[in-house]
Amino acid sequence: MIAFPRSALAQGLVAALQGKALLGDAHNGLFLAAPRRTGKSTFLQGDLWPALQAVGVVVVYVDLWADARRDPGGLIAEAIARALAPQLGLVARTARKAGLDKVKVGGLEVDTSKIGKVDGLTLTDALRLLHESAGKPVALIIDEAQHALTSEAGEAAMTALKSARDQLNQPGVVNLMLVMSGSDRDKLLRLVN
């Protein structure tokens, strides 16, 4: 496969996501739409992800088409849980290796297997914990985001992410960056609305 680096574009989008662009509101969410097989995923993984990491952002990436049989809401929650696991410290890692799902972090008990579920840590709380434990802003990149509209849990996850963005970001301070890509422009527009 031939890939063409788009470093300048990635740098511009990183500045926009951080709220540093003169015009635009990418800090409220960035939606990238293009036909299939045009390099969206390659750009996200090969250009944007490394550019975000280079400026000290924790990147969480999930492809909702990685396993189309699985619920999109669950895939998003699992990606956040995987990113959170290394941030929880030595005690948490030891507990996870021993097969324990519940870990106490500060005064909060975290069951990483239940993030985003009704009886577990909310996506907002998990993203806040990830941000606070890493001490860095978080970028959540959701590839083929329109697939979230195929399930009730997927739609609920998208609503929760909007809430997380609203709670974690303040004027002039961007702690949660949301990047959505997809090949179905109409469905992506539904997510925007």
Coordinates of N, CA, C and O in Angstrom, one line a residue:
M1 N 0.8 -1.2 0.0 CA 0.0 0.0 0.0 C 0.9 1.2 0.0 O 1.9 1.3 0.7
I2 N 0.6 2.2 -0.8 CA 1.3 3.4 -0.9 C 0.6 4.4 0.0 O -0.6 4.6 -0.1
A3 N 1.4 5.1 0.8 CA 0.8 6.1 1.7 C 1.6 7.4 1.5 O 2.8 7.4 1.3
F4 N 0.8 8.5 1.5 CA 1.4 9.8 1.4 C 1.3 10.6 2.7 O 0.2 10.9 3.1
P5 N 2.4 10.9 3.4 CA 2.3 11.6 4.6 C 1.7 12.9 4.5 O 1.9 13.6 3.5
R6 N 0.8 13.3 5.4 CA 0.1 14.6 5.4 C 0.4 15.3 6.7 O -0.5 15.6 7.5
S7 N 1.7 15.5 7.0 CA 2.1 16.0 8.3 C 1.6 17.5 8.5 O 1.2 17.8 9.6
A8 N 1.7 18.3 7.4 CA 1.2 19.7 7.6 C -0.3 19.7 7.9 O -0.7 20.5 8.8
L9 N -1.1 18.9 7.3 CA -2.5 18.8 7.6 C -2.7 18.4 9.0 O -3.5 18.9 9.7
A10 N -2.0 17.3 9.4 CA -2.1 16.8 10.8 C -1.8 17.9 11.8 O -2.5 18.1 12.8
Q11 N -0.7 18.7 11.6 CA -0.3 19.7 12.5 C -1.4 20.8 12.6 O -1.7 21.3 13.7
G12 N -1.9 21.2 11.4 CA -3.0 22.2 11.4 C -4.2 21.7 12.2 O -4.9 22.4 12.9
L13 N -4.6 20.4 12.1 CA -5.7 19.8 12.8 C -5.4 19.7 14.3 O -6.3 20.0 15.1
V14 N -4.2 19.4 14.6 CA -3.8 19.4 16.1 C -4.1 20.8 16.7 O -4.6 20.9 17.8
A15 N -3.6 21.8 16.0 CA -3.8 23.2 16.5 C -5.3 23.5 16.6 O -5.7 24.1 17.6
A16 N -6.0 23.1 15.6 CA -7.5 23.4 15.7 C -8.2 22.6 16.8 O -9.0 23.2 17.5
L17 N -7.8 21.4 17.0 CA -8.4 20.6 18.1 C -8.0 21.1 19.5 O -8.8 21.0 20.4
Q18 N -6.9 21.7 19.6 CA -6.5 22.3 20.8 C -7.1 23.7 21.0 O -6.9 24.3 22.1
G19 N -7.9 24.2 20.1 CA -8.5 25.5 20.2 C -7.6 26.6 19.9 O -7.8 27.8 20.2
K20 N -6.5 26.4 19.2 CA -5.5 27.4 18.9 C -5.6 28.0 17.5 O -4.9 28.9 17.1
A21 N -6.6 27.5 16.7 CA -6.8 28.0 15.4 C -7.6 29.3 15.5 O -8.4 29.4 16.3
L22 N -7.3 30.2 14.6 CA -7.9 31.5 14.6 C -9.4 31.4 14.4 O -10.2 32.0 15.1
L23 N -9.8 30.6 13.4 CA -11.2 30.4 13.0 C -11.5 28.9 13.1 O -10.6 28.1 13.0
G24 N -12.8 28.6 13.3 CA -13.2 27.2 13.4 C -13.5 26.8 14.8 O -13.1 27.5 15.8
D25 N -14.1 25.7 14.9 CA -14.4 25.2 16.2 C -14.2 23.7 16.3 O -15.0 22.9 16.9
A26 N -13.1 23.2 15.8 CA -12.7 21.8 15.8 C -12.5 21.4 17.3 O -12.6 20.2 17.6
H27 N -12.2 22.3 18.2 CA -12.1 21.9 19.6 C -13.4 21.4 20.2 O -13.5 20.7 21.2
N28 N -14.5 21.6 19.5 CA -15.8 21.1 19.9 C -16.1 19.7 19.2 O -17.1 19.0 19.5
G29 N -15.2 19.3 18.3 CA -15.4 18.0 17.6 C -15.0 18.2 16.2 O -15.4 19.1 15.6
L30 N -14.2 17.2 15.7 CA -13.8 17.2 14.3 C -14.4 16.0 13.6 O -14.2 14.9 14.1
F31 N -15.1 16.3 12.5 CA -15.7 15.2 11.7 C -15.0 15.2 10.3 O -15.1 16.2 9.6
L32 N -14.5 14.0 10.0 CA -13.8 13.8 8.7 C -14.6 12.8 7.9 O -14.8 11.7 8.3
A33 N -15.1 13.3 6.7 CA -15.9 12.4 5.9 C -15.3 12.3 4.5 O -14.9 13.4 3.9
A34 N -15.2 11.1 4.0 CA -14.7 10.9 2.6 C -15.1 9.5 2.2 O -15.4 8.7 3.0
P35 N -15.1 9.3 0.8 CA -15.5 8.0 0.4 C -14.6 6.9 0.9 O -13.4 7.2 1.3
R36 N -15.0 5.7 0.9 CA -14.2 4.5 1.3 C -12.9 4.4 0.4 O -12.9 4.8 -0.7
R37 N -11.9 3.9 1.1 CA -10.6 3.6 0.4 C -9.9 4.9 -0.1 O -9.2 4.8 -1.1
T38 N -10.1 6.0 0.6 CA -9.4 7.2 0.3 C -8.3 7.6 1.3 O -7.7 8.7 1.1
G39 N -8.1 6.8 2.3 CA -6.9 7.0 3.2 C -7.3 7.7 4.5 O -6.4 8.2 5.2
K40 N -8.5 7.7 4.9 CA -8.9 8.3 6.2 C -8.2 7.6 7.4 O -7.6 8.3 8.2
S41 N -8.4 6.3 7.4 CA -7.8 5.6 8.5 C -6.3 5.7 8.5 O -5.6 5.8 9.6
T42 N -5.7 5.6 7.4 CA -4.2 5.8 7.2 C -3.8 7.1 7.8 O -2.8 7.2 8.5
F43 N -4.5 8.2 7.4 CA -4.2 9.5 7.9 C -4.4 9.6 9.4 O -3.5 10.1 10.2
L44 N -5.5 9.1 10.0 CA -5.7 9.1 11.4 C -4.6 8.4 12.2 O -4.1 8.9 13.2
Q45 N -4.3 7.2 11.7 CA -3.3 6.4 12.4 C -1.8 6.8 12.2 O -1.0 6.7 13.1
G46 N -1.5 7.2 10.9 CA -0.2 7.5 10.6 C 0.3 8.9 10.7 O 1.5 9.2 10.8
D47 N -0.7 9.8 10.7 CA -0.3 11.3 10.7 C -0.9 12.0 12.0 O -0.2 12.6 12.7
L48 N -2.2 11.9 12.1 CA -2.9 12.6 13.2 C -2.5 12.1 14.6 O -2.2 12.8 15.5
W49 N -2.6 10.8 14.8 CA -2.3 10.2 16.1 C -0.9 10.5 16.5 O -0.7 11.0 17.6
P50 N 0.2 10.3 15.7 CA 1.5 10.7 16.1 C 1.7 12.2 16.4 O 2.4 12.6 17.3
A51 N 1.0 13.0 15.6 CA 1.1 14.5 15.8 C 0.5 14.9 17.1 O 1.0 15.8 17.8
L52 N -0.6 14.2 17.5 CA -1.3 14.5 18.8 C -0.4 14.1 19.9 O -0.1 14.8 20.9
Q53 N 0.2 12.9 19.8 CA 1.1 12.4 20.9 C 2.3 13.3 21.0 O 2.8 13.5 22.1
A54 N 2.8 13.8 19.9 CA 4.0 14.7 19.9 C 3.8 15.9 20.8 O 4.8 16.5 21.3
V55 N 2.5 16.4 20.9 CA 2.3 17.6 21.7 C 1.7 17.2 23.1 O 1.2 18.0 23.8
G56 N 1.9 15.9 23.5 CA 1.6 15.5 24.8 C 0.1 15.2 25.0 O -0.4 15.3 26.2
V57 N -0.6 14.7 24.0 CA -2.0 14.3 24.2 C -2.0 12.8 24.2 O -1.4 12.1 23.5
V58 N -2.9 12.2 25.2 CA -3.1 10.8 25.2 C -4.2 10.5 24.2 O -5.2 11.1 24.1
V59 N -3.8 9.6 23.3 CA -4.7 9.2 22.1 C -5.4 7.9 22.4 O -4.7 6.9 22.7
V60 N -6.7 7.9 22.2 CA -7.5 6.7 22.3 C -8.1 6.5 20.9 O -8.8 7.4 20.4
Y61 N -7.8 5.4 20.3 CA -8.3 5.1 18.9 C -9.2 3.9 18.9 O -8.8 2.9 19.5
V62 N -10.3 4.0 18.2 CA -11.2 2.8 18.1 C -11.8 2.9 16.7 O -12.2 3.9 16.2
D63 N -11.8 1.7 16.0 CA -12.4 1.5 14.7 C -13.6 0.7 14.9 O -13.6 -0.4 15.3
L64 N -14.8 1.4 14.7 CA -16.1 0.7 14.9 C -16.4 -0.4 13.9 O -17.3 -1.2 14.1
W65 N -15.6 -0.5 12.8 CA -15.7 -1.5 11.9 C -14.8 -2.7 12.1 O -14.7 -3.6 11.4
A66 N -14.0 -2.6 13.2 CA -13.0 -3.6 13.4 C -13.7 -5.0 13.7 O -13.2 -6.0 13.3
D67 N -14.8 -4.9 14.3 CA -15.7 -6.1 14.5 C -17.1 -5.6 14.4 O -17.7 -5.2 15.4
A68 N -17.7 -5.7 13.2 CA -19.0 -5.1 13.0 C -20.1 -5.9 13.8 O -21.2 -5.4 13.9
R69 N -19.8 -7.1 14.3 CA -20.8 -7.9 15.1 C -20.9 -7.4 16.5 O -21.9 -7.6 17.2
R70 N -19.9 -6.6 17.0 CA -19.9 -6.1 18.3 C -20.6 -4.8 18.4 O -20.6 -4.0 17.5
D71 N -21.1 -4.5 19.5 CA -21.9 -3.2 19.7 C -20.9 -2.1 19.7 O -19.9 -2.1 20.5
P72 N -21.1 -1.0 19.0 CA -20.2 0.1 18.9 C -20.0 0.8 20.3 O -18.9 1.2 20.6
G73 N -21.1 0.9 21.1 CA -20.9 1.4 22.4 C -19.9 0.7 23.3 O -19.1 1.3 24.0
G74 N -19.9 -0.6 23.2 CA -19.0 -1.5 23.9 C -17.6 -1.3 23.4 O -16.6 -1.3 24.2
L75 N -17.4 -1.2 22.1 CA -16.1 -1.0 21.5 C -15.5 0.3 22.0 O -14.3 0.4 22.3
I76 N -16.3 1.4 22.1 CA -15.8 2.7 22.6 C -15.4 2.5 24.0 O -14.3 3.0 24.4
A77 N -16.2 1.9 24.8 CA -15.9 1.8 26.3 C -14.7 1.0 26.5 O -13.8 1.3 27.3
E78 N -14.5 -0.1 25.7 CA -13.3 -1.0 25.8 C -12.1 -0.2 25.4 O -11.0 -0.4 26.1
A79 N -12.1 0.6 24.4 CA -10.9 1.4 24.0 C -10.5 2.3 25.1 O -9.3 2.5 25.4
I80 N -11.5 3.0 25.7 CA -11.2 3.9 26.9 C -10.6 3.1 28.0 O -9.6 3.5 28.7
A81 N -11.2 2.0 28.3 CA -10.7 1.1 29.4 C -9.3 0.7 29.2 O -8.4 0.7 30.1
R82 N -8.9 0.3 27.9 CA -7.6 -0.1 27.6 C -6.6 1.1 27.8 O -5.5 0.9 28.2
A83 N -7.0 2.3 27.4 CA -6.1 3.4 27.6 C -6.0 3.8 29.1 O -4.9 4.3 29.5
L84 N -7.0 3.5 29.8 CA -7.0 3.9 31.2 C -6.1 2.9 32.1 O -5.5 3.3 33.0
A85 N -6.1 1.7 31.7 CA -5.4 0.6 32.4 C -4.0 1.0 32.8 O -3.6 0.9 33.9
P86 N -3.1 1.4 31.8 CA -1.8 1.8 32.2 C -1.6 3.0 33.1 O -0.7 3.1 33.8
Q87 N -2.7 3.8 33.1 CA -2.6 5.0 33.9 C -3.0 4.8 35.4 O -2.8 5.6 36.2
L88 N -3.6 3.6 35.7 CA -4.1 3.4 37.0 C -3.0 3.0 38.0 O -3.3 2.9 39.2
G89 N -1.8 2.8 37.6 CA -0.7 2.6 38.5 C -0.4 1.1 38.7 O -1.0 0.2 38.2
L90 N 0.7 0.9 39.5 CA 1.2 -0.4 39.7 C 0.2 -1.3 40.4 O 0.0 -2.5 40.0
V91 N -0.5 -0.8 41.4 CA -1.5 -1.6 42.1 C -2.6 -2.1 41.2 O -3.0 -3.3 41.2
A92 N -3.1 -1.2 40.3 CA -4.1 -1.6 39.4 C -3.6 -2.6 38.4 O -4.3 -3.5 38.0
R93 N -2.4 -2.4 37.9 CA -1.9 -3.4 36.9 C -1.7 -4.7 37.5 O -2.0 -5.8 36.9
T94 N -1.2 -4.8 38.8 CA -1.1 -6.0 39.5 C -2.4 -6.7 39.7 O -2.6 -7.9 39.5
A95 N -3.4 -5.9 40.0 CA -4.8 -6.5 40.2 C -5.3 -7.0 38.9 O -5.9 -8.1 38.9
R96 N -5.1 -6.3 37.8 CA -5.6 -6.8 36.5 C -4.9 -8.1 36.1 O -5.5 -9.0 35.6
K97 N -3.6 -8.2 36.4 CA -2.9 -9.4 36.0 C -3.4 -10.6 36.9 O -3.3 -11.7 36.4
A98 N -3.8 -10.3 38.1 CA -4.3 -11.3 39.0 C -5.8 -11.7 38.6 O -6.4 -12.5 39.3
G99 N -6.3 -11.0 37.6 CA -7.7 -11.3 37.2 C -8.8 -10.5 37.9 O -10.0 -10.7 37.8
L100 N -8.4 -9.5 38.7 CA -9.3 -8.6 39.4 C -9.7 -7.5 38.5 O -8.8 -6.9 37.9
D101 N -11.0 -7.2 38.4 CA -11.4 -6.1 37.5 C -11.6 -4.8 38.3 O -11.4 -3.7 37.8
K102 N -11.9 -4.9 39.6 CA -12.1 -3.7 40.4 C -10.8 -3.2 41.1 O -10.1 -4.0 41.6
V103 N -10.6 -1.9 41.0 CA -9.4 -1.3 41.5 C -9.8 0.0 42.2 O -10.6 0.7 41.6
K104 N -9.2 0.3 43.3 CA -9.4 1.6 44.0 C -8.4 2.5 43.5 O -7.2 2.3 43.6
V105 N -8.8 3.7 43.0 CA -8.0 4.7 42.6 C -8.4 6.0 43.3 O -9.5 6.5 43.1
G106 N -7.5 6.5 44.2 CA -8.0 7.6 45.1 C -9.1 7.1 45.9 O -9.1 6.0 46.5
G107 N -10.2 7.8 45.9 CA -11.4 7.3 46.6 C -12.4 6.7 45.7 O -13.6 6.4 46.1
L108 N -12.1 6.4 44.5 CA -13.0 5.9 43.4 C -12.7 4.4 43.1 O -11.5 4.1 42.8
E109 N -13.7 3.6 43.2 CA -13.5 2.2 42.8 C -13.9 2.1 41.3 O -14.9 2.4 40.9
V110 N -12.9 1.5 40.6 CA -13.0 1.4 39.1 C -13.1 0.0 38.7 O -12.2 -0.8 39.0
D111 N -14.2 -0.4 38.0 CA -14.3 -1.7 37.4 C -14.1 -1.5 35.9 O -15.1 -1.1 35.3
T112 N -12.9 -1.8 35.4 CA -12.6 -1.5 34.0 C -13.5 -2.3 33.1 O -13.6 -1.9 31.9
S113 N -14.0 -3.4 33.5 CA -14.8 -4.2 32.6 C -16.2 -3.7 32.5 O -17.0 -4.1 31.6
K114 N -16.6 -2.7 33.3 CA -18.0 -2.1 33.3 C -18.0 -0.7 32.8 O -19.0 0.0 33.0
I115 N -16.9 -0.1 32.3 CA -16.9 1.3 31.8 C -18.0 1.4 30.7 O -18.0 0.6 29.8
G116 N -18.8 2.4 30.9 CA -19.8 2.7 29.9 C -21.1 1.9 30.0 O -22.0 2.0 29.2
K117 N -21.1 1.0 31.0 CA -22.3 0.2 31.2 C -23.2 0.8 32.3 O -22.7 1.6 33.1
V118 N -24.4 0.4 32.4 CA -25.4 1.0 33.3 C -24.9 1.0 34.7 O -25.0 1.9 35.5
D119 N -24.3 -0.2 35.2 CA -23.9 -0.3 36.5 C -22.4 -0.1 36.8 O -21.8 -0.4 37.8
G120 N -21.8 0.6 35.8 CA -20.3 0.8 35.9 C -20.0 2.3 35.8 O -20.9 3.2 35.8
L121 N -18.7 2.6 35.7 CA -18.2 3.9 35.6 C -18.7 4.5 34.2 O -18.7 3.9 33.2
T122 N -19.2 5.7 34.2 CA -19.7 6.4 33.0 C -18.5 6.7 32.1 O -17.4 6.8 32.5
L123 N -18.8 6.8 30.8 CA -17.8 7.2 29.9 C -17.1 8.6 30.3 O -15.9 8.8 30.2
T124 N -18.0 9.5 30.7 CA -17.5 10.8 31.2 C -16.5 10.6 32.4 O -15.4 11.2 32.3
D125 N -16.9 9.8 33.4 CA -16.0 9.6 34.5 C -14.7 8.9 34.1 O -13.7 9.2 34.6
A126 N -14.8 7.9 33.2 CA -13.6 7.2 32.7 C -12.7 8.2 32.0 O -11.5 8.1 32.2
L127 N -13.2 9.0 31.1 CA -12.4 10.0 30.4 C -11.8 11.0 31.3 O -10.6 11.4 31.2
R128 N -12.6 11.4 32.3 CA -12.0 12.4 33.3 C -10.9 11.7 34.1 O -9.8 12.3 34.3
L129 N -11.1 10.5 34.5 CA -10.1 9.7 35.2 C -8.8 9.6 34.4 O -7.7 9.7 34.9
L130 N -9.0 9.3 33.1 CA -7.9 9.1 32.2 C -7.1 10.4 32.1 O -5.9 10.5 32.2
H131 N -7.8 11.5 31.9 CA -7.2 12.9 31.8 C -6.5 13.2 33.1 O -5.3 13.6 33.0
E132 N -7.1 13.0 34.2 CA -6.5 13.4 35.5 C -5.3 12.5 35.8 O -4.3 13.0 36.3
S133 N -5.4 11.2 35.6 CA -4.3 10.3 36.0 C -3.1 10.5 35.0 O -2.0 10.3 35.5
A134 N -3.4 10.8 33.8 CA -2.3 11.0 32.8 C -1.7 12.4 33.0 O -0.6 12.7 32.6
G135 N -2.5 13.3 33.4 CA -2.1 14.7 33.5 C -2.0 15.4 32.2 O -1.2 16.4 32.0
K136 N -2.7 14.9 31.2 CA -2.6 15.4 29.8 C -4.0 15.4 29.2 O -4.9 14.7 29.7
P137 N -4.2 16.2 28.2 CA -5.4 16.2 27.4 C -5.6 14.8 26.7 O -4.6 14.1 26.5
V138 N -6.8 14.5 26.4 CA -7.1 13.2 25.8 C -7.8 13.5 24.4 O -8.7 14.3 24.3
A139 N -7.4 12.7 23.4 CA -8.0 12.7 22.1 C -8.7 11.4 21.9 O -8.0 10.4 22.0
L140 N -10.0 11.4 21.6 CA -10.7 10.1 21.3 C -10.9 10.1 19.8 O -11.7 11.0 19.3
I141 N -10.3 9.2 19.1 CA -10.5 9.1 17.6 C -11.4 7.9 17.4 O -11.0 6.8 17.7
I142 N -12.5 8.2 16.7 CA -13.4 7.1 16.4 C -13.5 7.0 14.9 O -14.1 7.9 14.2
D143 N -13.0 5.9 14.4 CA -13.0 5.6 12.9 C -14.3 4.9 12.6 O -14.7 4.0 13.3
E144 N -14.9 5.3 11.5 CA -16.2 4.8 11.0 C -17.2 5.0 12.1 O -18.0 4.2 12.4
A145 N -17.3 6.3 12.6 CA -18.1 6.7 13.7 C -19.6 6.5 13.3 O -20.4 6.3 14.2
Q146 N -20.0 6.6 12.1 CA -21.4 6.4 11.7 C -22.0 5.1 12.1 O -23.2 4.9 12.3
H147 N -21.1 4.1 12.3 CA -21.6 2.8 12.8 C -22.2 2.8 14.2 O -23.0 2.0 14.5
A148 N -21.9 3.9 14.9 CA -22.5 4.0 16.3 C -24.0 4.2 16.2 O -24.7 3.8 17.2
L149 N -24.5 4.6 15.1 CA -25.9 4.8 14.9 C -26.7 3.5 14.7 O -27.9 3.5 14.6
T150 N -26.0 2.4 14.7 CA -26.6 1.1 14.4 C -27.2 0.5 15.7 O -27.8 -0.6 15.6
S151 N -26.9 1.0 16.8 CA -27.3 0.4 18.1 C -27.7 1.5 19.1 O -27.2 2.6 19.0
E152 N -28.6 1.1 20.0 CA -29.0 2.0 21.0 C -27.8 2.4 21.9 O -27.6 3.6 22.3
A153 N -27.0 1.4 22.3 CA -25.8 1.6 23.1 C -24.8 2.5 22.4 O -24.2 3.4 23.0
G154 N -24.7 2.4 21.1 CA -23.8 3.2 20.3 C -24.2 4.7 20.3 O -23.4 5.6 20.5
E155 N -25.5 4.9 20.1 CA -26.1 6.3 20.2 C -25.9 6.8 21.6 O -25.6 8.0 21.7
A156 N -26.2 6.0 22.6 CA -26.0 6.5 24.0 C -24.5 6.9 24.3 O -24.3 7.8 24.9
A157 N -23.6 6.1 23.7 CA -22.2 6.4 23.9 C -21.8 7.7 23.2 O -21.1 8.5 23.8
M158 N -22.4 8.0 22.1 CA -22.1 9.3 21.4 C -22.7 10.5 22.2 O -22.1 11.5 22.4
T159 N -23.9 10.3 22.8 CA -24.4 11.3 23.7 C -23.6 11.5 24.9 O -23.3 12.6 25.3
A160 N -23.1 10.4 25.5 CA -22.2 10.5 26.6 C -20.9 11.2 26.3 O -20.4 12.0 27.1
L161 N -20.4 11.0 25.1 CA -19.1 11.7 24.7 C -19.3 13.2 24.6 O -18.5 14.0 24.9
K162 N -20.5 13.6 24.1 CA -20.8 15.0 24.0 C -20.9 15.6 25.4 O -20.3 16.7 25.7
S163 N -21.5 14.9 26.3 CA -21.5 15.3 27.7 C -20.1 15.4 28.3 O -19.8 16.4 29.0
A164 N -19.3 14.4 28.0 CA -17.9 14.4 28.5 C -17.1 15.6 28.0 O -16.4 16.3 28.8
R165 N -17.3 15.9 26.7 CA -16.6 17.1 26.1 C -17.1 18.3 26.8 O -16.3 19.2 27.2
D166 N -18.4 18.5 27.1 CA -18.9 19.7 27.7 C -18.4 19.8 29.1 O -18.2 20.9 29.6
Q167 N -18.2 18.7 29.8 CA -17.8 18.7 31.2 C -16.3 18.9 31.4 O -15.8 19.6 32.3
L168 N -15.5 18.3 30.5 CA -14.1 18.4 30.6 C -13.4 19.6 30.0 O -12.4 20.1 30.4
N169 N -14.1 20.2 29.0 CA -13.6 21.4 28.4 C -14.2 22.7 28.9 O -15.3 22.7 29.3
Q170 N -13.3 23.7 29.0 CA -13.8 25.0 29.5 C -13.3 26.0 28.5 O -12.4 25.7 27.7
P171 N -13.8 27.2 28.5 CA -13.3 28.3 27.6 C -11.8 28.4 27.7 O -11.2 28.6 28.8
G172 N -11.1 28.2 26.6 CA -9.6 28.3 26.6 C -8.9 27.1 27.0 O -7.6 27.1 27.0
V173 N -9.6 26.1 27.5 CA -8.9 24.8 28.0 C -9.6 23.6 27.4 O -10.8 23.4 27.6
V174 N -8.8 22.9 26.5 CA -9.4 21.7 25.9 C -8.7 20.5 26.5 O -7.5 20.2 26.2
N175 N -9.5 19.7 27.2 CA -9.0 18.5 27.8 C -9.5 17.3 27.1 O -8.9 16.2 27.3
L176 N -10.5 17.4 26.3 CA -11.0 16.2 25.6 C -11.3 16.7 24.1 O -12.1 17.6 23.8
M177 N -10.6 16.0 23.2 CA -10.7 16.3 21.8 C -11.4 15.1 21.2 O -11.0 13.9 21.4
L178 N -12.5 15.3 20.4 CA -13.2 14.2 19.7 C -13.0 14.3 18.2 O -13.2 15.4 17.6
V179 N -12.5 13.2 17.6 CA -12.3 13.1 16.2 C -13.1 12.0 15.7 O -13.0 10.8 16.2
M180 N -14.0 12.2 14.7 CA -14.9 11.2 14.2 C -14.6 11.1 12.7 O -14.5 12.2 12.0
S181 N -14.5 9.9 12.1 CA -14.3 9.8 10.7 C -15.3 8.8 10.2 O -15.9 8.0 10.9
G182 N -15.6 8.9 8.9 CA -16.6 8.0 8.3 C -16.7 8.1 6.8 O -16.3 9.1 6.3
S183 N -17.3 7.1 6.2 CA -17.5 7.2 4.8 C -19.0 7.5 4.4 O -19.3 7.6 3.2
D184 N -19.8 7.6 5.4 CA -21.2 7.9 5.1 C -21.5 9.3 5.7 O -21.8 9.5 6.8
R185 N -21.4 10.3 4.8 CA -21.5 11.7 5.2 C -22.8 12.0 5.8 O -22.9 12.7 6.8
D186 N -23.9 11.4 5.3 CA -25.3 11.7 5.9 C -25.4 11.2 7.4 O -25.9 11.9 8.2
K187 N -24.8 10.0 7.6 CA -24.9 9.5 9.0 C -24.0 10.3 9.9 O -24.3 10.6 11.1
L188 N -22.8 10.7 9.4 CA -21.9 11.6 10.2 C -22.6 12.9 10.5 O -22.5 13.4 11.6
L189 N -23.4 13.5 9.6 CA -24.1 14.7 9.9 C -25.1 14.5 11.0 O -25.4 15.4 11.8
R190 N -25.7 13.3 11.0 CA -26.6 13.0 12.1 C -25.9 13.1 13.5 O -26.4 13.5 14.5
L191 N -24.7 12.6 13.5 CA -23.9 12.6 14.7 C -23.6 14.1 15.1 O -23.5 14.4 16.3
V192 N -23.3 14.9 14.1 CA -23.0 16.3 14.4 C -24.2 17.0 15.0 O -24.1 17.7 16.0
N193 N -25.4 16.7 14.5 CA -26.6 17.3 15.0 C -27.0 16.7 16.4 O -27.6 17.2 17.2

